[in-house]
Structures are given as C-alpha cells and as structure tokens.
Tab-separated table of C-alpha atoms in Angstrom:
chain	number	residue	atom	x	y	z
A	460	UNK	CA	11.007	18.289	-39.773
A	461	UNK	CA	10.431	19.903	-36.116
A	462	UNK	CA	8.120	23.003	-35.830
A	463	UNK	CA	10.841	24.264	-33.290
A	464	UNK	CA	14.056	25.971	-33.933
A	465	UNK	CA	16.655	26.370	-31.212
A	466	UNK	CA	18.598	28.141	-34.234
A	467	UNK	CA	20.332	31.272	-33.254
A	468	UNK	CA	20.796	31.095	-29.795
A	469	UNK	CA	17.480	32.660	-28.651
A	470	UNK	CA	16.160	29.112	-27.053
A	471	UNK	CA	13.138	27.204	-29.214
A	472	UNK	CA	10.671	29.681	-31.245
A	473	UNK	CA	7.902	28.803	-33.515
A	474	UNK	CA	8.996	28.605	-37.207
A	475	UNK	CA	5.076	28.743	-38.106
A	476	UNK	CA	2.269	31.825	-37.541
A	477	UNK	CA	5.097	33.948	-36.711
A	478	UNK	CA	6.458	36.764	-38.877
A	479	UNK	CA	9.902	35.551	-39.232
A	480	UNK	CA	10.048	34.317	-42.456
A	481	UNK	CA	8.814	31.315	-44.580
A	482	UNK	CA	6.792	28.766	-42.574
A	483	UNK	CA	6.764	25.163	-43.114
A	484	UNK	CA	3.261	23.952	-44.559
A	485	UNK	CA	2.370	20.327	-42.591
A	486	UNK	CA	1.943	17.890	-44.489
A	487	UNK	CA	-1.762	16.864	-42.296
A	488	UNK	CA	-3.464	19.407	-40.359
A	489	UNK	CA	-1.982	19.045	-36.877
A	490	UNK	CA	-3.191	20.382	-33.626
A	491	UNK	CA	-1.799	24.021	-33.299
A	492	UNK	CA	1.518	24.646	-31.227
A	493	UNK	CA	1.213	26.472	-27.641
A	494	UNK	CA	3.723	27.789	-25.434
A	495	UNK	CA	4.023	26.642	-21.732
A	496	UNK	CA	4.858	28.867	-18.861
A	497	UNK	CA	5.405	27.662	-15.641
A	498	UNK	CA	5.686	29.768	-12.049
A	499	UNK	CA	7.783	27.356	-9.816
A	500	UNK	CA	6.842	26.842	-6.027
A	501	UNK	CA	9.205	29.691	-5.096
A	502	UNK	CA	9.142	31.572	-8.716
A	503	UNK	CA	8.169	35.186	-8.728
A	504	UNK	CA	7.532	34.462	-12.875
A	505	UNK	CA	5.740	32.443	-15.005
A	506	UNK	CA	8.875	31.257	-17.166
A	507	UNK	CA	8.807	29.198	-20.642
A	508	UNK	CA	9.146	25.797	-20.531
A	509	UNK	CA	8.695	24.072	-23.352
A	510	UNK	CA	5.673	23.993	-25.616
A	511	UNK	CA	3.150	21.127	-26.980
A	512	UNK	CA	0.225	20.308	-29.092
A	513	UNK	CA	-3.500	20.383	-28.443
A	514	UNK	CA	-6.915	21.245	-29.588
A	515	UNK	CA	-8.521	24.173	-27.451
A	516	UNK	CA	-7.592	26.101	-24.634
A	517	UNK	CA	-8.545	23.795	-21.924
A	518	UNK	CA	-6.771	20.463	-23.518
A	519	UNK	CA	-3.338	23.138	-23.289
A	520	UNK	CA	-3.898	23.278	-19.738
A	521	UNK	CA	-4.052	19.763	-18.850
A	522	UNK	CA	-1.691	19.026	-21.582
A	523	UNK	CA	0.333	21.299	-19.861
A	524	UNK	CA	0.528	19.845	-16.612
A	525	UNK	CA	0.937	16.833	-17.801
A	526	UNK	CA	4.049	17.185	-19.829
A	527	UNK	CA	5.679	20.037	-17.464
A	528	UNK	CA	4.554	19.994	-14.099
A	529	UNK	CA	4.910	15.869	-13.590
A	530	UNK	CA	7.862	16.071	-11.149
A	531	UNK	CA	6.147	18.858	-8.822
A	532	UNK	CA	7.507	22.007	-10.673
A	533	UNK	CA	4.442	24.545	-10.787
A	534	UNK	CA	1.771	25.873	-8.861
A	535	UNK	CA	0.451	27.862	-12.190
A	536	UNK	CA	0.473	27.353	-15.657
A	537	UNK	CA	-0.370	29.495	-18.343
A	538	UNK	CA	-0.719	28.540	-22.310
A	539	UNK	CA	-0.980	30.971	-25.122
A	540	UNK	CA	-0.965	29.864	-29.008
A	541	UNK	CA	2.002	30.156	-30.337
A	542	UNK	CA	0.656	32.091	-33.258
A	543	UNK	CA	-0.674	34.620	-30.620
A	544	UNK	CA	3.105	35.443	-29.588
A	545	UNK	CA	4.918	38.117	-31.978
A	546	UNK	CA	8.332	37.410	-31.901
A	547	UNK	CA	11.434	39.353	-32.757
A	548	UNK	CA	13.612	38.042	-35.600
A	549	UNK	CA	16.613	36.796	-35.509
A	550	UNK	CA	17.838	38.786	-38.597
A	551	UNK	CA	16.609	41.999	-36.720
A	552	UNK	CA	19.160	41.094	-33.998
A	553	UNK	CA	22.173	43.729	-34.418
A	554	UNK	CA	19.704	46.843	-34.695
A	555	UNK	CA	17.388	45.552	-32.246
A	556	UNK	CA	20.138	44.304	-29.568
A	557	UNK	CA	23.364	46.030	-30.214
A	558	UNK	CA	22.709	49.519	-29.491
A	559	UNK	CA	21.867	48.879	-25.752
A	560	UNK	CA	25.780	46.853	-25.425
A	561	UNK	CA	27.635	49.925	-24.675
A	562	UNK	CA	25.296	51.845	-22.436
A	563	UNK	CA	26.786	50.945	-18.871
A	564	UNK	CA	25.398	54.035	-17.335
A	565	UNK	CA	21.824	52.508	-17.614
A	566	UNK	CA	22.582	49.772	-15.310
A	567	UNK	CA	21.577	51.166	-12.004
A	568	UNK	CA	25.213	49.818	-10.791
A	569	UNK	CA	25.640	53.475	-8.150
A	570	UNK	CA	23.140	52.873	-5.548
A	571	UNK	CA	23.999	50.896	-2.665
A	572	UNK	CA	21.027	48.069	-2.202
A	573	UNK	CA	20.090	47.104	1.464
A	574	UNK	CA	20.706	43.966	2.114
A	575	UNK	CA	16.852	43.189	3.111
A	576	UNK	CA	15.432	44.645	-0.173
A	577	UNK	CA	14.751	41.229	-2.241
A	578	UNK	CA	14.593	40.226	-5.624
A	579	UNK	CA	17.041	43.365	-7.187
B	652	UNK	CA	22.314	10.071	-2.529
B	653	UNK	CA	21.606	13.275	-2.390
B	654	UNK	CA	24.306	14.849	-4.661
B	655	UNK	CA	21.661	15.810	-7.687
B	656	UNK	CA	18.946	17.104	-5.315
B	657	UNK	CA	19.444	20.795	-5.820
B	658	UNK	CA	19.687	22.888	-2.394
B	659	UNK	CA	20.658	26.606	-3.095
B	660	UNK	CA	18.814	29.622	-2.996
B	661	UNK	CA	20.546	31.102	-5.815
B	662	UNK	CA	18.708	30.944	-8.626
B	663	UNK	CA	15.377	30.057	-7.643
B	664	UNK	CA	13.934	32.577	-10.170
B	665	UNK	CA	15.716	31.403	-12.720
B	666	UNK	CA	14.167	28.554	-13.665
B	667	UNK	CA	10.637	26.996	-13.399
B	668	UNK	CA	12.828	23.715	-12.034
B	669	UNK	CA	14.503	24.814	-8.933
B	670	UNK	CA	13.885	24.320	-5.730
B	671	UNK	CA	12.352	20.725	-6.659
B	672	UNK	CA	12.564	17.611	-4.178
B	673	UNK	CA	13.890	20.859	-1.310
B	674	UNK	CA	12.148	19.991	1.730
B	675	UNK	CA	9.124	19.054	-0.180
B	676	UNK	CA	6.121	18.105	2.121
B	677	UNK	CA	4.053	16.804	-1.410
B	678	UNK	CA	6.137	13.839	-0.897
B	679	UNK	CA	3.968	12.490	1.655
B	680	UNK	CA	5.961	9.120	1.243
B	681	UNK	CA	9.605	9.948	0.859
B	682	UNK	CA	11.836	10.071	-2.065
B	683	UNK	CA	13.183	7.178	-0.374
B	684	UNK	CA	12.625	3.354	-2.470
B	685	UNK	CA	13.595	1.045	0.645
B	686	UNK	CA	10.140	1.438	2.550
B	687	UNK	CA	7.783	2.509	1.243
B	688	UNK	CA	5.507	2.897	4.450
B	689	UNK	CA	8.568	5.404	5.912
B	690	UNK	CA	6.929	7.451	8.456
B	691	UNK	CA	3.294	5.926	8.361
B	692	UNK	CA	2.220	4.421	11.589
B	693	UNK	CA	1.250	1.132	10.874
B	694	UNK	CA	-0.376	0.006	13.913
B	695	UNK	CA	-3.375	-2.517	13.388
B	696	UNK	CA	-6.384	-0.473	14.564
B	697	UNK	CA	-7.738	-1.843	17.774
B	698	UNK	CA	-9.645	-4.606	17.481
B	699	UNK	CA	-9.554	-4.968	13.603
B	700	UNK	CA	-8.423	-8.268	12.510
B	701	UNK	CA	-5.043	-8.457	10.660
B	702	UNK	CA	-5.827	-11.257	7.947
B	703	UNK	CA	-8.830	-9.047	7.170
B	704	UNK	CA	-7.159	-5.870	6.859
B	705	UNK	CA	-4.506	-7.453	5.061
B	706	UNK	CA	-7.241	-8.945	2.512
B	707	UNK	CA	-8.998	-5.602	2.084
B	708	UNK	CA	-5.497	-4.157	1.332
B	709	UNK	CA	-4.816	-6.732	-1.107
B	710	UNK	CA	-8.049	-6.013	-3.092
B	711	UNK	CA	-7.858	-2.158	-3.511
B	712	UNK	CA	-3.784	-2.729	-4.212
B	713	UNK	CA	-4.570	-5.479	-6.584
B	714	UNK	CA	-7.252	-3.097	-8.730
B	715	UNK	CA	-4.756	-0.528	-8.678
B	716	UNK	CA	-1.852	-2.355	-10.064
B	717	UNK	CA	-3.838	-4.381	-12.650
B	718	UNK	CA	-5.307	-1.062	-14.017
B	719	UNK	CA	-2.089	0.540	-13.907
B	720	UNK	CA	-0.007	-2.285	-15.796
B	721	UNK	CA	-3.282	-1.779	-18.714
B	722	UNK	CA	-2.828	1.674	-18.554
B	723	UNK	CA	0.899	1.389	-19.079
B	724	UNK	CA	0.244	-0.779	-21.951
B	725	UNK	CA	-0.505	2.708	-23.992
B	726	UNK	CA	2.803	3.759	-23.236
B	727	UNK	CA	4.092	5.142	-27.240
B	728	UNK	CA	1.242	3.661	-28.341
B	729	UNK	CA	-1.364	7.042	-27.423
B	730	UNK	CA	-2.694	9.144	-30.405
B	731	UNK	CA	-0.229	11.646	-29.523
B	732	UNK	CA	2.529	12.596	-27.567
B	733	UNK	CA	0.465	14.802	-25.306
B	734	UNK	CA	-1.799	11.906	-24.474
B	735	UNK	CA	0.856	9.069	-24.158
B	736	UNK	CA	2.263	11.298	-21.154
B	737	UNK	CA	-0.751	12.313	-20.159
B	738	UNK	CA	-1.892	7.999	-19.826
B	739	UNK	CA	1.646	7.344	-18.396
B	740	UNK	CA	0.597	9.472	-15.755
B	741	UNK	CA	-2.052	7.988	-14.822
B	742	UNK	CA	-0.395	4.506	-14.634
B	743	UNK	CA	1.838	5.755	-12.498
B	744	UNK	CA	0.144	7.157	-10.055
B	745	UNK	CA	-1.840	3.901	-9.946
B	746	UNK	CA	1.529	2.051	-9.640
B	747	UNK	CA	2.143	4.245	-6.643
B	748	UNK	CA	-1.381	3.511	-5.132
B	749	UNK	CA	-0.953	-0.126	-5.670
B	750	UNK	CA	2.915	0.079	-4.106
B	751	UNK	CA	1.679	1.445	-1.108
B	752	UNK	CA	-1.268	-0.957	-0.847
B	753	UNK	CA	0.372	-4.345	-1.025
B	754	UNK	CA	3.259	-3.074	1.665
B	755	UNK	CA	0.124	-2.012	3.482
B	756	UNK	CA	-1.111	-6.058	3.086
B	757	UNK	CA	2.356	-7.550	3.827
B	758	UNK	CA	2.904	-5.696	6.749
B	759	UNK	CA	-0.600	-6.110	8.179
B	760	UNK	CA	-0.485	-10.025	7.269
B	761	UNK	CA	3.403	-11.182	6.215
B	762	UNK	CA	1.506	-14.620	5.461
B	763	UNK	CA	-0.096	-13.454	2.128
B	764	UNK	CA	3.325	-12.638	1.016
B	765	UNK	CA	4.917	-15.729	-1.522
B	766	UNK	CA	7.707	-17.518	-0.748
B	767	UNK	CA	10.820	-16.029	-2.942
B	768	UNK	CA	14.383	-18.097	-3.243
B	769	UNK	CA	16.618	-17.499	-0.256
B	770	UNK	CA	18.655	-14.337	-1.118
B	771	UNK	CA	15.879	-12.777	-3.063
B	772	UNK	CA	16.013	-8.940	-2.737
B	773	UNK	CA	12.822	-8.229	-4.177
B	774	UNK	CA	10.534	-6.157	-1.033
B	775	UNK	CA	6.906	-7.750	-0.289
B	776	UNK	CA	5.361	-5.488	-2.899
B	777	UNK	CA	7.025	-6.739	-5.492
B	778	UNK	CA	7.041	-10.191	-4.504
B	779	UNK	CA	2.510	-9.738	-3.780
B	780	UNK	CA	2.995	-7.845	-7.552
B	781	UNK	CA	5.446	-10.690	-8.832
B	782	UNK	CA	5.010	-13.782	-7.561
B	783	UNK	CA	1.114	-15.005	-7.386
B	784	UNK	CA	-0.752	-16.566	-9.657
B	785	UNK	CA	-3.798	-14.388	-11.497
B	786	UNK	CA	-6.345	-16.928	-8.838
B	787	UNK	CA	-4.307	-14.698	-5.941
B	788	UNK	CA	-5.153	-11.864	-7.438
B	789	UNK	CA	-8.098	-10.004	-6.046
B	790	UNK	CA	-8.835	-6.993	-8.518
B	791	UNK	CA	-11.991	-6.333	-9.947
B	792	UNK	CA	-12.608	-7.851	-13.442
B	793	UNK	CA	-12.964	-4.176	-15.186
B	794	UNK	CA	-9.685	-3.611	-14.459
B	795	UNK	CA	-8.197	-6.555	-16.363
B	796	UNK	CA	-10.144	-6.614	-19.692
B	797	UNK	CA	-7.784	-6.290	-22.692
B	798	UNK	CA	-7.229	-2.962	-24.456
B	799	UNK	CA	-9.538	-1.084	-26.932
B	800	UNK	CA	-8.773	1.966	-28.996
B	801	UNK	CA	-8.666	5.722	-27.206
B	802	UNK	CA	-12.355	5.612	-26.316
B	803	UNK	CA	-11.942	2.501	-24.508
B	804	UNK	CA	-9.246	3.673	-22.651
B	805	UNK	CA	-11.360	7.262	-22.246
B	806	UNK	CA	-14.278	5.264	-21.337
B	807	UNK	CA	-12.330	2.450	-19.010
B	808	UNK	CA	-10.335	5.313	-17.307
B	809	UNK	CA	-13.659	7.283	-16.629
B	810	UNK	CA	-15.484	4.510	-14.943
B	811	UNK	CA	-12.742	3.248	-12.682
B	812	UNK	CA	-11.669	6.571	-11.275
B	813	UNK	CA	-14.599	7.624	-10.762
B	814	UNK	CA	-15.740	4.465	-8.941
B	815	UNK	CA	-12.358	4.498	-6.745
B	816	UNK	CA	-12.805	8.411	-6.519
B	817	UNK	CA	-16.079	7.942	-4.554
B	818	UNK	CA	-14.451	4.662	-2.720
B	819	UNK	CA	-11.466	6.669	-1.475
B	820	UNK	CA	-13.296	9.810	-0.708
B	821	UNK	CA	-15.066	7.195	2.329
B	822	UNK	CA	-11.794	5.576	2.580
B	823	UNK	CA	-9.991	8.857	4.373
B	824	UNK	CA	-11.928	8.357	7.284
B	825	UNK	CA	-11.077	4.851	7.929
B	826	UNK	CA	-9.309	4.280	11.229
B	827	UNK	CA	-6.309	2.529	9.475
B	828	UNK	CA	-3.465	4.927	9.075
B	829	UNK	CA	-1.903	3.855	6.459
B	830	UNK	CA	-5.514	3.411	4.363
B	831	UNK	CA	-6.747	6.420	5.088
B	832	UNK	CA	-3.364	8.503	4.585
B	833	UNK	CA	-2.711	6.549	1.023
B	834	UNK	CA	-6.428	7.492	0.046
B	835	UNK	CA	-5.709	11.051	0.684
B	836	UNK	CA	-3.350	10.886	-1.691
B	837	UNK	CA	-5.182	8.957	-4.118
B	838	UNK	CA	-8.394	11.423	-4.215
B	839	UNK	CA	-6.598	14.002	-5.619
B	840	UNK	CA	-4.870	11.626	-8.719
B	841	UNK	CA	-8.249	10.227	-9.048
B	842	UNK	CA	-9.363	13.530	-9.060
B	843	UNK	CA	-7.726	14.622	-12.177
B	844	UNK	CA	-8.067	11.313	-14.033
B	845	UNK	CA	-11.841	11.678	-14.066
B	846	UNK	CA	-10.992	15.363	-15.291
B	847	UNK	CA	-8.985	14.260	-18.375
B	848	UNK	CA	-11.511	11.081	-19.206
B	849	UNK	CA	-14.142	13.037	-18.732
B	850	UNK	CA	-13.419	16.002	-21.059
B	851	UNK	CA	-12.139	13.243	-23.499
B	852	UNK	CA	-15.146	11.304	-23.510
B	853	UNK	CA	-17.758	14.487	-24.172
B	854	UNK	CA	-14.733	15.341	-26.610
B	855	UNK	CA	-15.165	12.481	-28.529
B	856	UNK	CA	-19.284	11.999	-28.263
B	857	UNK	CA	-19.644	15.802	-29.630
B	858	UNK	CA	-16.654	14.896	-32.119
B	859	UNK	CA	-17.327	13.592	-35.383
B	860	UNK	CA	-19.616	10.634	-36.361
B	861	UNK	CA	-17.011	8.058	-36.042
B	862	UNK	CA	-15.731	9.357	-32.812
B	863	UNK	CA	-19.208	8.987	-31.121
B	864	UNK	CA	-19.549	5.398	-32.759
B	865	UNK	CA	-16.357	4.030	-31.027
B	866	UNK	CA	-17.027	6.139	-27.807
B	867	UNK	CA	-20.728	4.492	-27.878
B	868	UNK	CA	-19.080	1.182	-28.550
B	869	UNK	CA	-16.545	1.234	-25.564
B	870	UNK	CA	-18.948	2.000	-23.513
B	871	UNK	CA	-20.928	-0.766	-24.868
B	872	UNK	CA	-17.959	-3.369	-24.532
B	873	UNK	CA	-17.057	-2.033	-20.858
B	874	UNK	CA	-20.534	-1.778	-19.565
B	875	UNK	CA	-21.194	-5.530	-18.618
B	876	UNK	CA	-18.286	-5.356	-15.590
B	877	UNK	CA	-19.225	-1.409	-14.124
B	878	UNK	CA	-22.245	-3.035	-11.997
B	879	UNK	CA	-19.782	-5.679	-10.163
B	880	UNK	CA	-17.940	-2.262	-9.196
B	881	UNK	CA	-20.263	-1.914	-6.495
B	882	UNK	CA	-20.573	-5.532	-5.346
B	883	UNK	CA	-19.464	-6.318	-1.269
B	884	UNK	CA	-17.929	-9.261	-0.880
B	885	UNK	CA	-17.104	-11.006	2.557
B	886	UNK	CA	-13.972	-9.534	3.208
B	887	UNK	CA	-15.464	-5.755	1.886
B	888	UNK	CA	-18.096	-5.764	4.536
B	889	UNK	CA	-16.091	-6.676	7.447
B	890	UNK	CA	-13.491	-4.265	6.229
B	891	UNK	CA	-16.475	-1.796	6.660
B	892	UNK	CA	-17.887	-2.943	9.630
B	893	UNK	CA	-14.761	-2.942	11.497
B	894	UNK	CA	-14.528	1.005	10.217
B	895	UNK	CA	-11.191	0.500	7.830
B	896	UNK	CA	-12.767	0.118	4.721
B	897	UNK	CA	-15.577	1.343	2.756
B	898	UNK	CA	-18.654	-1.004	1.177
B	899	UNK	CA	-18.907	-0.445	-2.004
B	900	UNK	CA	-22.438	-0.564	-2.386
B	901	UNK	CA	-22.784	2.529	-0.382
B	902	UNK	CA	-20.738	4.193	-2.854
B	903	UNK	CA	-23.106	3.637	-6.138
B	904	UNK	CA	-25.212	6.116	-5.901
B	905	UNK	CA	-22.930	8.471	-5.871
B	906	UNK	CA	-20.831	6.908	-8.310
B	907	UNK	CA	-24.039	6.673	-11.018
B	908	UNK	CA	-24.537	10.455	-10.237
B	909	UNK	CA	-21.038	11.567	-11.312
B	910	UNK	CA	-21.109	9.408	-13.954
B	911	UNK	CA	-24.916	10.440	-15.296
B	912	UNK	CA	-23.442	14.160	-15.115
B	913	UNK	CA	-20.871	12.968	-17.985
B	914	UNK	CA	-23.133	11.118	-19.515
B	915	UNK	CA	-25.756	14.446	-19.896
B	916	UNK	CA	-22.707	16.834	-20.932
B	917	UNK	CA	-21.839	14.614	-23.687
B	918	UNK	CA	-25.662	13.292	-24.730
B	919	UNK	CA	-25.220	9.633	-24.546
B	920	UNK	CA	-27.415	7.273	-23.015
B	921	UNK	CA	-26.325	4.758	-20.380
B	922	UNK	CA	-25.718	1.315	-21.917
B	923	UNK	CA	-28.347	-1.271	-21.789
B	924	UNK	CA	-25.636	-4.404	-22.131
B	925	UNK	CA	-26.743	-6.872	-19.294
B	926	UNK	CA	-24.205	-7.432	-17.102
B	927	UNK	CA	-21.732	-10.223	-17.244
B	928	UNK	CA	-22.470	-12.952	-14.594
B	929	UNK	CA	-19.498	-14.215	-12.691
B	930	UNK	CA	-18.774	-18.473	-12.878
B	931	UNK	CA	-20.341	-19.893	-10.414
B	932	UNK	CA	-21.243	-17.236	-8.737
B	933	UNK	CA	-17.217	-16.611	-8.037
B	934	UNK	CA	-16.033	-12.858	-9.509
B	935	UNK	CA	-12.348	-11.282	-9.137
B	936	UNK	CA	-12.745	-10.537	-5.913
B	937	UNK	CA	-12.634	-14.179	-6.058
B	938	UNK	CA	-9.708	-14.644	-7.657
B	939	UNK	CA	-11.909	-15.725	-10.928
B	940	UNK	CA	-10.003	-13.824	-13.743
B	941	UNK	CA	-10.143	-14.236	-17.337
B	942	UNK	CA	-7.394	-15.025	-20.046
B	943	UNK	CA	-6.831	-11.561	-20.311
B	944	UNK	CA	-5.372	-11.393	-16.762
B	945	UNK	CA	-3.512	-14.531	-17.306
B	946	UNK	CA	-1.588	-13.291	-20.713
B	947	UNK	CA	-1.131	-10.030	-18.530
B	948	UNK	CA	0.843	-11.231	-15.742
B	949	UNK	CA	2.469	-13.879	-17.962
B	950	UNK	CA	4.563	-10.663	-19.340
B	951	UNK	CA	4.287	-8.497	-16.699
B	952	UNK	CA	6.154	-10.973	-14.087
B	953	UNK	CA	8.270	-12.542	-16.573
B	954	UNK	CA	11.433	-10.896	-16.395
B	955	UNK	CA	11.031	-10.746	-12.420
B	956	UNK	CA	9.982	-14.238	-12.296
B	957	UNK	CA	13.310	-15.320	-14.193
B	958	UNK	CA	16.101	-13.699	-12.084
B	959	UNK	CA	14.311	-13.725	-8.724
B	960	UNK	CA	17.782	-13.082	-7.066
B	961	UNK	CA	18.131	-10.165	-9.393
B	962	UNK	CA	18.938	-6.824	-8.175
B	963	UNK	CA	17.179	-3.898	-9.469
C-alpha cells in the first residue's frame, strides 16, 4: 500500500508521522518521505510538487531535481521531511473550513486595483 | 506542432509547470528532432582538416553513446526509484552529447557515415549509432565494460565524468563551433554527474562493511581501463594541434586531482590493479573492443537494423 493519500480532495498528504490518525507500519525500514517544492522560472512561490524518498537532507535535494525539475521546471527547490509538516485533518474540515464560506465582506472585492499593480 | 506547448500568461503562478518550453533559451539546440545542429555554424575551422575533425568527433560521440546505452541499461533496474531516474538522467544527457557529436562527424566528413537501403529515413546519427560494426566504433574501452552492482555504476559514473568533465572544460575553447558550443553544454551535465557519483561513492565507503567491500571492489574491477583515459592517439593529437580538440594527456593531472579529492573524503586508497594492456598494442580508440561491446550493440541496433526503412 502507498504512503500517499489523494483521499479527500486536499491533493497527496502523508498518511505516516503526521497526526491524522493511524499510520501504516512498513513492513522494512524505508528511507523517510520528503515533500518537494518547486519555484518555476517565472513563479513568485515555491509550490508542492510531488514528494520522494531519500536518506539525508542533501540526497532530497538531488533527488529532488532529479525527479521534478528534469524538463526545466525550477530554478529552486526546497525539501522538508514529511514528518516535519503538521497537517490539518481531513475530519477537522467543516469547523476548520466552513466558517470562513459565508464571509464575502472579507474579500477585498471594493477597491478598484490599478491596472499596473501585479500579482493581486 | 506546437498545440501542447503552453503560451499564456495566465497562470504562471499557479503551477511550478508553466511557462515550460516558452521562449526557452536553455534549449541551446531546439526542441526541434529534424537537425539536430539547427542554428550551430558548422563551418570547418580554417585550415583544420575535415576527415580529422570528423574522426575526433566520432571518438568523443562514440564514448558518449556507449556509456549512455550502459547507463540506460539500469533503467527499473536502480535500487530505488529515486536513483533509477536519477541514472536515466544521466544516460540521457549522454545520449544528447553523443546525438550532437556524430551529426557533428557526418557533417564534417559525410564519408564515415554507412550506407543505409535507398529510402531509409534514419538521419546520419542514427545511421553512425546504428549501422557500424563495434571495430567502427571508437569509444574508450571503460565505457563498454559490462555492468556491476550500484558501486560499479557509482564508481564507473565517477571516473568517466570526471575524466570528460576535465576534457570538455579544454574542449570550450576549441575553434570548432559546434565542439566547443556542445561542450558547453556538456560541462554542466558532467558537472552534476560527478556530484551524484561522488556523494554516492563516499556514501557507500563510510556506509556499512559490505557497502565499502563492493565500492572497494568496483573500483578494483574498473581500475585497469581509467589509465587508457588519458592516452593520445593519432587522431587526438592532431585534433589538438590543429586547436579543435583537447589531448588527453594534458588533462590527467587534473583529472587524478579531482578524483584523489573523492578518494580522501571517502578514505579509500587508489587501486593498485595494473592496467589492462591493449592487443597488440591496438585499444578502442582503435576500434579493438571486447565481447562486451559486441553483445551491446547486437541489442542495441537490433530493432533498427531490422526495419531500416522504418519510420520512427
């Protein structure tokens, strides 16, 4: 079975070292998961891409480029362990989501941008 | 053609993907498979000899695509997914190096090209990569010996880039185009696959006891070839006088220093295996190649070899 869950509609999380429920023991100690974020040539952010397998920090990196960055996508990569990354749960989702659905007067919908102001 | 290449502005924050192939100067060469020397002037230097430039071509092409098609071999086969990319990588950029090279050779000389079946699509590349017999190859040996475990292929990849690292950091300065622009390109592949061997091979000689042993014994088994790295033969040192190529001896020492830097990080000796004499004094600059070579191309030109009409 896959570490990864695309379950629940909030894109592939780690099912293990996260406090989201039960965990699924390995069968043989594996290297430990890390997530992959990618800025783009153009990108203002560093955005998630995927994540991979490796030993220390540094094998991430180039592990990283290697899987992600092989058809000229980045100019900077960051890892982080997956078990480093808290993540909301997807049980927690109506109390920690809903409450903001109705609240159209926090959009900042009445100013009037100018059109050279970038990246609103 | 150009229908999937995406174009907009829109969401270029969106997504660490967009704006890919837009305008993209890293593709020195083109996205474009007809010709692969697109844009490259490929005038003959003034008063270099085409046959010889054409030969020289042939060699560095001819180590690149041998290596490459080894390399390949570890395609699904790596310890781990990670790696297999990381490997297939490295093939390919070698497949690219060794692309560029032989078009460099065929259009320099179009004699050293084989003769294909009228009606044969297949471009001079693939008919140099295709069509000759291993005694038309030109490679070094190294690059043909059969497949180890990882540490071979930690210690094979090591040696070789960091042998055609130093080669191709002389070879931007030569006075052929086409040379100098594909070894621009090259030094900064080679680059990283000396970074990735490298930290692999003081990975595994600070690893556990049986990691050392096999990295030890690679280096053993691939020892014998490294010091015909740095032969010159004939067509080498006119390449080099003539100011398109480099010598190779002139690149040894600081080949041996790179490689004595890895050696320190990860505490192993250098090998004492004697090197392996050539046959008569012929090596595979040569064309003298061993079975392993012949079993190679036997599968790797099969399929092209048996629908030479065929349309890719």
């Amino acid at each position: 079975m896959s570490n990864l869950s695309a379950e629940g509609g909030h894109g592939a999380v780690p099912l293990q070292g996260v406090p989201t429920g039960e965990g699924v023991t390995p069968p043989e100690p594996e290297w430990p998961l890390w997530e992959v974020f990618v800025r783009g040539k153009r990108g203002l952010n560093h955005v998630h891409v995927g994540s991979l397998h490796a030993a220390d920090d540094r094998m991430a990196l180039l592990h990283a480029r290697d899987v992600y960055t092989r058809r000229n996508e980045g100019v900077s990569i960051w890892v982080v362990r997956a078990d480093a990354i808290t993540a909301s749960s997807p049980d927690e989702k109506d109390p920690m989501f809903a409450p903001s659905g109705d609240k159209v007067y926090r959009h900042p919908t009445f100013y009037d941008i100018p059109d050279n102001v970038p990246h609103m | 053609m150009t229908d999937h290449v995406h174009t907009t502005d829109e969401d270029e924050h969106e997504s660490a993907y967009s704006g890919l192939l837009v305008n993209d100067a890293h593709w020195a060469f083109g996205t474009d498979f007809e010709d692969p020397l697109a844009g490259v002037d490929t005038t003959i230097p003034e008063g270099v000899d085409a046959p010889a430039l054409a030969a020289y071509a042939l060699m560095l092409g001819d180590d690149a695509l041998v290596m490459s098609h080894r390399i390949s071999e570890w395609t699904s086969n790596a310890p781990d997914l990670e790696d297999d990319i990381a490997l297939s990588n490295i093939a390919l950029d070698l497949l690219g190096q060794a692309r560029l090279l032989l078009a460099r050779a065929a259009k320099a000389d179009a004699s050293v090209v084989p003769d294909l079946p009228e009606g044969s699509p297949a471009p001079p590349e693939d008919a140099l990569a295709f069509f000759r017999e291993a005694h038309d190859f030109r490679n070094v040996r190294f690059a043909e010996l059969a497949n180890g475990d990882f540490a071979d292929a930690t210690v094979r990849v090591l040696l070789f880039s960091i042998w055609r690292l130093a080669t191709f950091e002389r070879l931007r300065s030569s006075r052929d185009h086409v040379l100098a622009a594909v070894a621009a390109k090259g030094v900064k592949e080679l680059a990283y696959h000396r970074d990735y061997a490298a930290r692999w091979f003081v990975t595994l000689a600070q690893g556990t006891e049986e990691s050392r042993r096999r990295l030890v014994a690679a280096l053993d088994a691939l020892w014998p070839l490294w010091p015909e790295l740095f032969d010159t033969h004939a067509v080498e040192a006119a390449a080099a006088a003539a100011g398109v190529g480099v010598d190779p001896a002139s690149v040894r020492e600081a080949a041996e220093a790179t490689l004595d830097q890895v050696l320190a990080a990860a505490d192993v000796p250098r090998s004492e295996a004697p090197r392996r004499a050539g046959v008569l004094g012929r090596t595979g600059r040569d064309g003298m190649h061993g079975e392993p070579l012949s079993r190679m191309l036997a599968e790797m030109q099969s399929v092209a070899r048996a629908h030479p009409r065929g349309q890719w």
